[in-house]
């Protein structure tokens, strides 16, 4: 079995305004960079066997300290990127409702049947992300793997793996905190959720 630690990237410059980043490149802010360093300190002490990462810069910036601390390569897989929010990229929910009132109303009713205007199909996004996780599991069949990714795609993947209807991802898993730990165990076709949204705690060093 493989233990996967799914971690959302650190805080970005859009965080304060809660803007939808999606596939837009957004830099970490000072808090996000500090969170990335804390993730590196955690990674150094948990005996990881691999680190995989979304290709978006906010994810790779978050994963780099962990790679440096462990001596592991930061492996990039484009399937781990965030959901593309289409015409909502860069907007707040209030702005989205102003520009696309009907589309956002439908989205709130069923975010899978009615994705963001011009956005990626959440079913296809969940499929590509889970496919990447399955491939990681095949490469590390008994490993402990850090996967640095994004808020929405992690929630969609959890629903897909645990047999929860994708349309419920926003209610069952309301959000993923920056650099919090979500741990799943994958073995063959089975999945188990071991922890969700756990605040990062750096283990004490034995003396």
Coordinates of C-alpha atoms in Angstrom, one line a residue:
X1 CA 0.0 0.0 0.0
X2 CA 1.0 3.6 -0.6
X3 CA 0.5 6.5 1.8
X4 CA -0.1 9.8 -0.1
X5 CA 0.1 13.1 1.7
X6 CA -2.0 15.5 -0.4
X7 CA -1.0 19.1 0.4
X8 CA -2.4 22.3 -0.9
X9 CA 0.2 24.9 -1.9
X10 CA 1.1 27.8 0.4
X11 CA -0.8 31.0 0.6
X12 CA -0.7 33.3 -2.5
X13 CA -1.0 37.0 -3.2
X14 CA -4.6 36.4 -4.2
X15 CA -5.5 34.7 -0.9
X16 CA -6.7 37.8 1.0
X17 CA -9.3 38.6 -1.6
X18 CA -10.2 34.9 -2.1
X19 CA -9.8 35.1 -5.9
X20 CA -10.1 32.0 -8.0
X21 CA -6.6 31.1 -9.3
X22 CA -7.3 27.9 -11.2
X23 CA -4.6 27.5 -13.8
X24 CA -3.5 31.1 -13.6
X25 CA 0.1 31.6 -12.4
X26 CA 0.0 33.3 -9.0
X27 CA 3.0 33.7 -6.7
X28 CA 3.2 32.7 -3.0
X29 CA 3.1 35.7 -0.6
X30 CA 5.5 35.9 2.4
X31 CA 3.2 33.8 4.5
X32 CA 3.1 31.2 1.7
X33 CA 6.9 31.0 1.5
X34 CA 7.1 30.5 5.3
X35 CA 4.5 27.7 5.0
X36 CA 6.6 26.1 2.3
X37 CA 9.7 26.1 4.6
X38 CA 7.6 24.6 7.4
X39 CA 6.5 21.9 5.0
X40 CA 10.2 21.3 4.2
X41 CA 11.0 20.8 7.9
X42 CA 8.1 18.4 8.2
X43 CA 9.2 16.4 5.1
X44 CA 12.7 16.0 6.4
X45 CA 11.5 13.9 9.3
X46 CA 8.8 11.7 7.9
X47 CA 10.8 9.4 5.6
X48 CA 9.3 10.3 2.3
X49 CA 10.1 8.1 -0.7
X50 CA 9.0 10.6 -3.4
X51 CA 7.6 14.1 -4.0
X52 CA 5.2 14.9 -6.8
X53 CA 3.9 18.3 -7.7
X54 CA 1.5 20.3 -9.9
X55 CA 3.2 22.2 -12.7
X56 CA 1.8 25.5 -11.4
X57 CA 4.5 27.7 -9.8
X58 CA 2.7 28.2 -6.5
X59 CA 2.8 24.4 -6.1
X60 CA 6.4 23.9 -7.1
X61 CA 7.4 26.8 -4.9
X62 CA 5.7 25.1 -2.0
X63 CA 7.3 21.7 -2.8
X64 CA 10.9 22.9 -3.4
X65 CA 11.9 23.2 0.3
X66 CA 10.7 19.6 0.9
X67 CA 12.7 18.4 -2.1
X68 CA 15.7 20.3 -0.8
X69 CA 15.3 19.0 2.8
X70 CA 14.9 15.4 1.7
X71 CA 17.3 15.2 -1.3
X72 CA 14.4 13.9 -3.4
X73 CA 13.6 15.1 -6.9
X74 CA 10.6 17.4 -7.3
X75 CA 8.7 15.4 -9.9
X76 CA 6.1 17.4 -11.9
X77 CA 3.0 15.9 -13.4
X78 CA 0.7 18.2 -15.4
X79 CA -2.3 16.0 -14.3
X80 CA -1.9 17.4 -10.8
X81 CA -2.8 21.0 -11.8
X82 CA -5.8 22.8 -10.4
X83 CA -9.3 22.8 -12.0
X84 CA -9.5 25.4 -14.8
X85 CA -12.2 27.9 -13.7
X86 CA -12.5 29.4 -17.2
X87 CA -14.0 32.9 -17.2
X88 CA -13.9 33.1 -13.4
X89 CA -10.1 32.9 -13.2
X90 CA -8.9 35.9 -11.2
X91 CA -12.3 36.9 -9.9
X92 CA -13.9 36.7 -6.5
X93 CA -17.2 34.9 -6.0
X94 CA -18.9 38.3 -5.7
X95 CA -17.5 39.4 -9.0
X96 CA -18.4 36.1 -10.6
X97 CA -22.0 36.5 -9.5
X98 CA -22.0 40.1 -10.9
X99 CA -20.8 39.0 -14.4
X100 CA -22.4 35.6 -14.6
X101 CA -25.5 35.5 -12.3
X102 CA -27.2 32.6 -13.9
X103 CA -24.1 30.5 -14.4
X104 CA -23.0 31.0 -10.8
X105 CA -26.5 30.2 -9.5
X106 CA -26.4 26.9 -11.4
X107 CA -22.9 26.2 -10.2
X108 CA -24.0 26.6 -6.6
X109 CA -26.9 24.2 -7.2
X110 CA -24.6 21.5 -8.8
X111 CA -20.9 22.4 -9.4
X112 CA -20.3 19.3 -11.5
X113 CA -23.3 19.4 -13.8
X114 CA -22.8 23.2 -14.1
X115 CA -19.1 24.1 -13.9
X116 CA -17.8 27.6 -13.8
X117 CA -18.6 29.5 -17.1
X118 CA -16.0 28.3 -19.7
X119 CA -14.4 26.1 -17.0
X120 CA -13.1 22.5 -17.1
X121 CA -15.4 19.6 -16.6
X122 CA -14.9 18.5 -12.9
X123 CA -15.4 14.9 -13.8
X124 CA -12.6 15.0 -16.3
X125 CA -10.4 16.9 -13.8
X126 CA -11.0 14.3 -11.1
X127 CA -10.2 11.5 -13.5
X128 CA -6.9 12.9 -14.6
X129 CA -5.8 13.7 -11.0
X130 CA -6.8 10.2 -9.7
X131 CA -5.0 8.7 -12.7
X132 CA -1.9 10.5 -11.7
X133 CA -2.2 9.2 -8.1
X134 CA -2.7 5.7 -9.3
X135 CA 0.5 6.0 -11.4
X136 CA 2.4 7.3 -8.4
X137 CA 1.1 4.3 -6.4
X138 CA 2.3 1.9 -9.0
X139 CA 5.8 3.6 -8.9
X140 CA 5.9 3.6 -5.1
X141 CA 3.9 0.6 -4.1
X142 CA 4.9 0.7 -0.4
X143 CA 6.1 4.3 -0.1
X144 CA 5.2 7.6 1.6
X145 CA 4.7 10.2 -1.0
X146 CA 4.1 14.0 -0.8
X147 CA 1.8 15.4 -3.5
X148 CA 1.6 19.2 -3.6
X149 CA -1.5 20.3 -5.5
X150 CA -4.6 22.5 -5.1
X151 CA -7.8 23.1 -3.1
X152 CA -10.5 22.1 -5.6
X153 CA -8.8 19.3 -7.3
X154 CA -7.9 17.6 -4.0
X155 CA -11.5 17.7 -2.9
X156 CA -12.7 16.3 -6.2
X157 CA -10.2 13.5 -6.0
X158 CA -11.2 12.6 -2.5
X159 CA -14.8 12.3 -3.5
X160 CA -13.8 10.1 -6.5
X161 CA -11.6 7.8 -4.5
X162 CA -14.0 7.4 -1.6
X163 CA -17.2 6.9 -3.6
X164 CA -18.8 10.2 -2.7
X165 CA -20.8 11.9 -5.5
X166 CA -18.6 14.6 -7.1
X167 CA -21.4 17.1 -6.9
X168 CA -21.0 17.1 -3.1
X169 CA -17.4 18.1 -3.0
X170 CA -18.0 21.6 -1.8
X171 CA -20.2 20.5 1.1
X172 CA -18.5 17.3 2.2
X173 CA -15.0 18.8 1.9
X174 CA -15.6 22.6 2.3
X175 CA -12.0 23.6 1.8
X176 CA -8.3 22.5 2.1
X177 CA -6.1 24.7 4.2
X178 CA -2.8 25.8 2.9
X179 CA -0.1 23.2 3.6
X180 CA -2.5 21.1 5.8
X181 CA -2.1 17.4 5.6
X182 CA -4.6 15.1 3.9
X183 CA -3.4 11.5 4.1
X184 CA -4.9 8.7 2.0
X185 CA -3.9 5.1 1.7
X186 CA -4.1 3.5 -1.7
X187 CA -3.9 -0.2 -2.4
X188 CA -5.0 -1.7 -5.7
X189 CA -8.5 -0.1 -6.2
X190 CA -9.2 0.6 -2.6
X191 CA -8.7 3.9 -0.8
X192 CA -8.9 5.0 2.8
X193 CA -8.9 8.5 4.2
X194 CA -6.5 8.6 7.3
X195 CA -6.6 12.3 8.0
X196 CA -8.1 15.4 6.4
X197 CA -7.0 19.0 6.7
X198 CA -4.7 18.4 9.6
X199 CA -2.6 21.5 10.5
X200 CA 1.0 20.9 9.8
X201 CA 3.1 19.9 12.9
X202 CA 6.8 19.5 12.6
X203 CA 7.9 16.3 14.5
X204 CA 10.4 16.8 17.3
X205 CA 14.0 15.7 16.5
X206 CA 15.3 12.8 18.6
X207 CA 18.3 13.8 20.7

